[in-house]
Amino acid sequence: MMVSHGRVPPNTAVFSWSNHHPPLYSPTMILHLLALTRLLYEQFFPHLPWLGSPWTVGGFLILGFGFWIWRIRSNYPPSSPAPLLPLAIPALLILLPPEINLLRGWLLWVGGWWVVAISRQLVSQSASQRSPSLLSSLFSLLLLLAPIYFLTLGRTVGAADTFEFQVVVPQLGIVHPTGYPLYLLLGKLWTLLIPFGQLAFRLNVGTAVYALGAAVLVLELVRRGAEGQGSRGAGEQGRLLTSQLSLFTALLFALRPTFWSQAVEAEVYTLHNLIGAAVLFLLLRQLQQPTAARLLWTAALIALGLTNHLTTIILAPVALLVAILTWQSWRADWRWLLGRLPSPCSRSPFTPIYPCAGRP
């Protein structure tokens, strides 16, 4: 016999991750608790050696298995409607590496609960017939990522390429090939705009801002892509799923160990990811609403990306394919597009004027 803990309108489905996927409920909590034991073991080593014992791991597994069987056999209502699967992702990032950064580990562990809290808020918005807005998703993303990046940001000079950038950029010097002129010029701007901290720290801040921008664009890419697949007409539950999917994807993208390590020190890769995400966003918009102007902006952005990292060229065939697929929609504007391309008579400071001499 099911016990009701509140009035539920007829024909209304009550969402609960543990109801729909009971096998995932207990393993997720076990992973999260095991991650906590490793963090405590590493934090207070060697004072809590029992946390690293196989008996501790075995005890958690037995308790989790028993709890899982009990939930399946009983009709006990779920304690929370929030999906707990996001807890497993940071737990695996804590448990799997042979070495662990304690600050990063604690941020991941607490961040897992933060994502669950955001999910619960989105579920409550859906239950009250209020669609979660893009602004709330962006705010939640930045509110989580910005403190994480700031707390793990390098405060002084780094090593290898990071050290080279931190020394050369403030002087507008020349770094190793290909020179990375876009990163160099923008980095110089960051050293002038931020009035405090070492020059190396200011350059690191700029790199973290590029990473935040790339994460925001990934969120918007997933959201618009899901809407393009028909979730817009799927009602409140569809919009809820789209918001959760876009938010979780952006968080996974931003907190990958490799990307995270590049986001907190002077490196060109976060700016490269920002430009790449912007190009993909423009191409997605071109597929949805083709215009000649958007193609021109896409080409300009790819060209700009080449001044930061030459691998941006791999986006050119994708842009060409999108242009071909949408040709029927923008071909009427081809004369307008040709008129915006550079010509020998351009009055740009980078081109000579003499080929146009004598022309009106």
Coordinates of C-alpha atoms in Angstrom, one line a residue:
M1 CA 0.0 0.0 0.0
M2 CA 1.4 3.4 -1.1
V3 CA 1.4 6.1 1.5
S4 CA 0.6 9.6 0.3
H5 CA 2.5 12.5 1.9
G6 CA 0.6 15.3 0.2
R7 CA -2.1 16.1 -2.2
V8 CA -1.2 15.2 -5.8
P9 CA -3.5 16.3 -8.6
P10 CA -5.0 13.5 -10.7
N11 CA -3.1 12.4 -13.8
T12 CA 0.0 14.1 -12.4
A13 CA 3.3 12.1 -12.5
V14 CA 5.5 12.8 -9.5
F15 CA 9.1 12.9 -10.7
S16 CA 11.7 11.1 -8.6
W17 CA 15.1 9.7 -9.8
S18 CA 15.1 7.0 -7.1
N19 CA 11.6 5.9 -8.2
H20 CA 12.5 5.6 -11.9
H21 CA 16.0 4.2 -11.4
P22 CA 16.3 2.4 -8.0
P23 CA 19.5 0.5 -9.0
L24 CA 21.3 3.8 -9.5
Y25 CA 20.3 5.4 -6.2
S26 CA 22.5 3.4 -3.7
P27 CA 25.6 3.0 -5.9
T28 CA 25.7 6.7 -6.4
M29 CA 25.6 7.4 -2.7
I30 CA 28.2 4.7 -2.1
L31 CA 30.6 6.3 -4.5
H32 CA 30.0 9.7 -3.0
L33 CA 30.7 8.4 0.5
L34 CA 33.8 6.5 -0.6
A35 CA 35.1 9.8 -2.2
L36 CA 34.5 11.5 1.2
T37 CA 36.5 8.8 3.0
R38 CA 39.4 9.3 0.6
L39 CA 39.3 13.0 1.1
L40 CA 39.3 12.7 4.9
Y41 CA 42.1 10.0 4.7
E42 CA 44.3 12.3 2.6
Q43 CA 43.4 15.4 4.5
F44 CA 44.3 14.0 8.0
F45 CA 47.0 11.5 7.0
P46 CA 48.3 9.6 9.0
H47 CA 45.8 10.1 11.8
L48 CA 42.8 8.2 10.3
P49 CA 44.4 5.1 8.7
W50 CA 41.2 3.0 9.1
L51 CA 39.6 5.1 6.3
G52 CA 42.0 3.6 3.8
S53 CA 41.3 0.0 5.0
P54 CA 39.6 -2.5 2.7
W55 CA 37.3 -3.2 5.6
T56 CA 35.9 0.3 5.3
V57 CA 35.2 -0.1 1.6
G58 CA 33.6 -3.5 2.1
G59 CA 31.4 -2.1 4.9
F60 CA 30.1 0.7 2.6
L61 CA 29.4 -1.8 -0.1
I62 CA 27.5 -4.1 2.2
L63 CA 25.5 -1.3 3.7
G64 CA 24.7 0.1 0.3
F65 CA 23.6 -3.2 -1.1
G66 CA 21.4 -3.8 1.9
F67 CA 19.9 -0.3 1.5
W68 CA 19.3 -1.0 -2.2
I69 CA 17.4 -4.3 -1.5
W70 CA 15.4 -2.6 1.2
R71 CA 14.2 0.3 -1.0
I72 CA 13.2 -2.2 -3.8
R73 CA 11.2 -4.4 -1.4
S74 CA 9.5 -1.6 0.5
N75 CA 7.2 1.2 -0.6
Y76 CA 9.1 3.8 1.4
P77 CA 8.7 7.2 -0.3
P78 CA 11.9 8.8 -1.6
S79 CA 13.5 11.3 0.8
S80 CA 14.2 13.8 -2.0
P81 CA 13.0 14.3 -5.5
A82 CA 16.4 15.6 -6.7
P83 CA 18.3 13.3 -9.0
L84 CA 21.4 12.1 -7.3
L85 CA 23.3 10.8 -10.3
P86 CA 25.4 14.1 -10.5
L87 CA 27.1 13.0 -7.2
A88 CA 28.7 10.0 -9.0
I89 CA 30.6 12.2 -11.5
P90 CA 32.8 14.2 -9.0
A91 CA 33.1 11.0 -6.9
L92 CA 34.8 9.2 -9.7
L93 CA 37.1 12.1 -10.4
I94 CA 38.2 11.9 -6.8
L95 CA 38.5 8.1 -6.5
L96 CA 40.2 7.2 -9.8
P97 CA 43.3 9.4 -10.0
P98 CA 46.4 7.9 -8.2
E99 CA 47.2 11.4 -6.9
I100 CA 44.7 14.0 -5.7
N101 CA 44.7 17.7 -5.2
L102 CA 42.8 18.2 -1.9
L103 CA 41.4 21.6 -2.7
R104 CA 40.2 20.4 -6.1
G105 CA 38.8 17.3 -4.5
W106 CA 36.8 19.1 -1.8
L107 CA 35.4 21.5 -4.4
L108 CA 34.3 18.6 -6.6
W109 CA 32.7 16.9 -3.6
V110 CA 30.8 20.0 -2.4
G111 CA 30.0 20.9 -6.1
G112 CA 28.2 17.6 -6.5
W113 CA 25.7 18.5 -3.9
W114 CA 25.4 22.0 -5.4
V115 CA 24.4 20.5 -8.7
V116 CA 21.8 18.3 -6.9
A117 CA 20.4 21.4 -5.2
I118 CA 20.1 23.1 -8.6
S119 CA 18.4 20.1 -10.0
R120 CA 15.9 20.1 -7.1
Q121 CA 15.2 23.8 -7.8
L122 CA 14.5 23.0 -11.4
V123 CA 12.2 20.2 -10.5
S124 CA 10.3 22.4 -8.1
Q125 CA 9.9 25.0 -10.9
S126 CA 8.5 22.4 -13.2
A127 CA 6.1 21.2 -10.5
S128 CA 4.8 24.7 -10.1
Q129 CA 4.4 25.1 -13.9
R130 CA 7.2 27.6 -14.1
S131 CA 9.7 26.9 -16.8
P132 CA 13.4 27.3 -15.8
S133 CA 14.8 30.3 -17.6
L134 CA 18.1 30.5 -19.5
L135 CA 19.2 33.3 -17.1
S136 CA 18.8 31.1 -14.0
S137 CA 20.8 28.3 -15.6
L138 CA 23.6 30.7 -16.6
F139 CA 23.6 32.2 -13.1
S140 CA 23.8 28.8 -11.5
L141 CA 26.7 27.8 -13.8
L142 CA 28.7 30.9 -13.2
L143 CA 27.9 30.8 -9.4
L144 CA 29.5 27.4 -9.2
L145 CA 32.4 27.7 -11.7
A146 CA 33.7 31.2 -10.8
P147 CA 34.6 30.4 -7.2
I148 CA 36.1 27.0 -8.2
Y149 CA 38.3 28.6 -10.8
F150 CA 39.2 31.5 -8.5
L151 CA 40.2 29.2 -5.5
T152 CA 42.4 27.1 -7.7
L153 CA 43.8 29.9 -9.8
G154 CA 47.6 30.3 -9.9
R155 CA 48.8 33.3 -7.9
T156 CA 52.3 33.4 -9.2
V157 CA 54.5 32.3 -12.1
G158 CA 54.1 28.8 -13.5
A159 CA 56.3 26.5 -15.5
A160 CA 57.1 25.7 -19.1
D161 CA 54.8 27.5 -21.6
T162 CA 52.9 29.2 -18.8
F163 CA 56.0 30.8 -17.5
E164 CA 56.9 32.0 -21.0
F165 CA 53.5 33.6 -21.5
Q166 CA 53.6 35.3 -18.1
V167 CA 57.0 36.8 -18.8
V168 CA 56.6 37.7 -22.5
V169 CA 53.0 39.0 -22.6
P170 CA 53.4 42.0 -20.3
Q171 CA 56.3 43.1 -22.6
L172 CA 54.4 42.4 -25.8
G173 CA 57.4 40.2 -26.8
I174 CA 57.5 37.2 -29.1
V175 CA 56.7 33.7 -27.8
H176 CA 57.5 30.4 -29.5
P177 CA 55.9 29.7 -32.9
T178 CA 53.2 30.3 -33.9
G179 CA 53.4 33.4 -31.7
Y180 CA 49.8 33.4 -30.6
P181 CA 49.3 37.1 -31.3
L182 CA 45.6 37.2 -30.2
Y183 CA 46.3 35.7 -26.8
L184 CA 49.3 38.0 -26.4
L185 CA 47.4 41.2 -27.1
L186 CA 44.4 40.2 -25.0
G187 CA 46.7 39.1 -22.2
K188 CA 48.4 42.5 -22.3
L189 CA 45.0 44.1 -21.9
W190 CA 44.3 42.0 -18.8
T191 CA 47.5 43.0 -17.2
L192 CA 46.4 46.7 -17.6
L193 CA 42.8 46.3 -16.6
I194 CA 43.3 44.4 -13.3
P195 CA 44.9 46.8 -10.8
F196 CA 46.1 44.3 -8.2
G197 CA 48.1 41.1 -7.9
Q198 CA 51.2 40.0 -9.8
L199 CA 51.3 40.3 -13.6
A200 CA 51.2 36.5 -13.8
F201 CA 48.1 36.4 -11.7
R202 CA 46.3 39.0 -13.9
L203 CA 47.1 36.9 -17.0
N204 CA 45.7 33.8 -15.2
V205 CA 42.5 35.7 -14.4
G206 CA 42.0 36.4 -18.1
T207 CA 42.5 32.7 -19.0
A208 CA 39.9 31.8 -16.4
V209 CA 37.4 34.3 -17.9
Y210 CA 37.9 32.6 -21.3
A211 CA 37.1 29.3 -19.7
L212 CA 33.9 30.7 -18.2
G213 CA 32.8 32.1 -21.5
A214 CA 33.4 28.7 -23.2
A215 CA 31.3 27.0 -20.6
V216 CA 28.5 29.5 -21.1
L217 CA 28.5 28.9 -24.9
V218 CA 28.5 25.1 -24.4
L219 CA 25.4 25.5 -22.2
E220 CA 23.7 27.5 -24.9
L221 CA 24.8 25.1 -27.6
V222 CA 23.3 22.2 -25.9
R223 CA 20.1 24.1 -25.0
R224 CA 19.5 25.3 -28.6
G225 CA 20.4 21.9 -30.0
A226 CA 17.9 20.2 -27.8
E227 CA 15.2 22.7 -28.7
G228 CA 16.0 22.1 -32.3
Q229 CA 15.3 18.4 -31.8
G230 CA 11.8 19.1 -30.6
S231 CA 11.9 19.5 -26.9
R232 CA 10.4 23.0 -27.2
G233 CA 7.0 21.4 -27.8
A234 CA 7.4 18.7 -25.1
G235 CA 5.9 20.9 -22.4
E236 CA 7.3 21.7 -18.9
Q237 CA 9.0 18.3 -18.5
G238 CA 10.8 18.7 -21.8
R239 CA 12.1 22.2 -20.9
L240 CA 13.2 20.9 -17.5
L241 CA 15.1 18.1 -19.1
T242 CA 16.7 20.5 -21.6
S243 CA 17.8 22.9 -18.7
Q244 CA 19.3 20.0 -16.7
L245 CA 21.1 18.5 -19.7
S246 CA 22.6 21.8 -20.8
L247 CA 23.7 22.7 -17.2
F248 CA 25.3 19.3 -16.5
T249 CA 27.0 19.2 -19.9
A250 CA 28.5 22.6 -19.3
L251 CA 29.7 21.6 -15.8
L252 CA 31.3 18.4 -17.2
F253 CA 33.0 20.4 -19.9
A254 CA 34.3 23.0 -17.5
L255 CA 35.4 20.6 -14.7
R256 CA 37.3 18.1 -16.9
P257 CA 40.7 17.7 -15.3
T258 CA 42.5 18.7 -18.4
F259 CA 40.4 21.7 -19.2
W260 CA 40.3 22.8 -15.5
S261 CA 44.1 22.6 -15.3
Q262 CA 44.4 24.9 -18.4
A263 CA 41.8 27.3 -17.1
V264 CA 43.7 28.4 -14.0
E265 CA 47.1 29.2 -15.6
A266 CA 48.3 31.3 -18.5
E267 CA 47.6 29.1 -21.6
V268 CA 46.0 29.6 -25.0
Y269 CA 43.6 26.6 -24.9
T270 CA 40.7 28.2 -23.0
L271 CA 40.7 31.1 -25.5
H272 CA 40.8 28.4 -28.3
N273 CA 37.8 26.6 -26.8
L274 CA 35.9 29.9 -26.5
I275 CA 36.4 30.8 -30.1
G276 CA 35.6 27.2 -31.2
A277 CA 32.4 27.2 -29.2
A278 CA 31.4 30.6 -30.6
V279 CA 32.0 29.3 -34.2
L280 CA 29.8 26.2 -33.5
F281 CA 27.1 28.4 -31.9
L282 CA 27.0 30.6 -35.0
L283 CA 26.9 27.5 -37.3
L284 CA 24.0 26.1 -35.2
R285 CA 22.2 29.4 -35.6
Q286 CA 22.9 29.4 -39.3
L287 CA 21.3 25.9 -39.6
Q288 CA 18.2 27.2 -37.7
Q289 CA 17.9 30.7 -39.3
P290 CA 20.2 31.0 -42.3
T291 CA 21.5 34.4 -43.2
A292 CA 24.5 35.6 -45.3
A293 CA 25.6 38.0 -42.5
R294 CA 26.0 35.1 -40.0
L295 CA 28.2 33.3 -42.5
L296 CA 30.4 36.3 -42.8
W297 CA 30.7 36.6 -39.0
T298 CA 31.5 32.9 -38.8
A299 CA 34.3 33.2 -41.4
A300 CA 35.7 36.3 -39.6
L301 CA 35.7 34.4 -36.3
I302 CA 37.5 31.4 -37.8
A303 CA 40.1 33.8 -39.2
L304 CA 40.5 35.4 -35.9
G305 CA 40.8 32.0 -34.2
L306 CA 43.8 31.2 -36.5
T307 CA 45.7 34.1 -34.8
N308 CA 45.4 32.2 -31.5
H309 CA 45.8 28.6 -32.5
L310 CA 46.2 27.1 -36.0
T311 CA 44.0 24.1 -35.2
T312 CA 41.0 26.4 -35.6
I313 CA 41.3 25.5 -39.3
I314 CA 39.5 22.2 -38.7
L315 CA 36.3 24.2 -38.3
A316 CA 36.6 25.6 -41.8
P317 CA 35.2 22.4 -43.6
V318 CA 32.3 22.4 -41.1
A319 CA 31.5 26.0 -41.9
L320 CA 31.7 25.2 -45.6
L321 CA 29.4 22.3 -45.3
V322 CA 26.8 24.4 -43.4
A323 CA 27.1 27.1 -46.1
I324 CA 26.3 24.5 -48.7
L325 CA 23.4 23.0 -46.8
T326 CA 21.8 26.4 -46.3
W327 CA 22.6 27.8 -49.8
Q328 CA 19.0 27.9 -50.8
S329 CA 18.1 30.2 -47.9
W330 CA 20.9 32.8 -48.3
R331 CA 21.8 32.7 -52.0
A332 CA 19.6 35.8 -52.6
D333 CA 22.0 37.7 -50.5
W334 CA 25.2 36.6 -52.3
R335 CA 25.8 40.0 -53.8
W336 CA 25.5 41.6 -50.4
L337 CA 28.0 39.0 -49.1
L338 CA 30.5 39.7 -51.9
G339 CA 30.2 43.4 -51.2
R340 CA 31.4 42.8 -47.7
L341 CA 34.5 40.9 -48.7
P342 CA 37.9 42.6 -48.8
S343 CA 38.8 44.2 -52.2
P344 CA 42.0 45.8 -53.6
C345 CA 40.3 49.1 -53.2
S346 CA 39.7 48.7 -49.4
R347 CA 40.6 51.7 -47.4
S348 CA 42.2 49.5 -44.7
P349 CA 45.5 50.6 -43.2
F350 CA 46.8 47.2 -44.0
T351 CA 46.3 47.5 -47.8
P352 CA 47.8 50.1 -50.2
I353 CA 45.6 52.7 -51.7
Y354 CA 47.5 53.1 -55.0
P355 CA 45.6 50.3 -56.9
C356 CA 42.5 52.5 -56.7
A357 CA 44.3 55.7 -57.8
G358 CA 42.2 57.6 -60.4
R359 CA 39.0 55.9 -59.6
P360 CA 36.0 57.9 -58.3

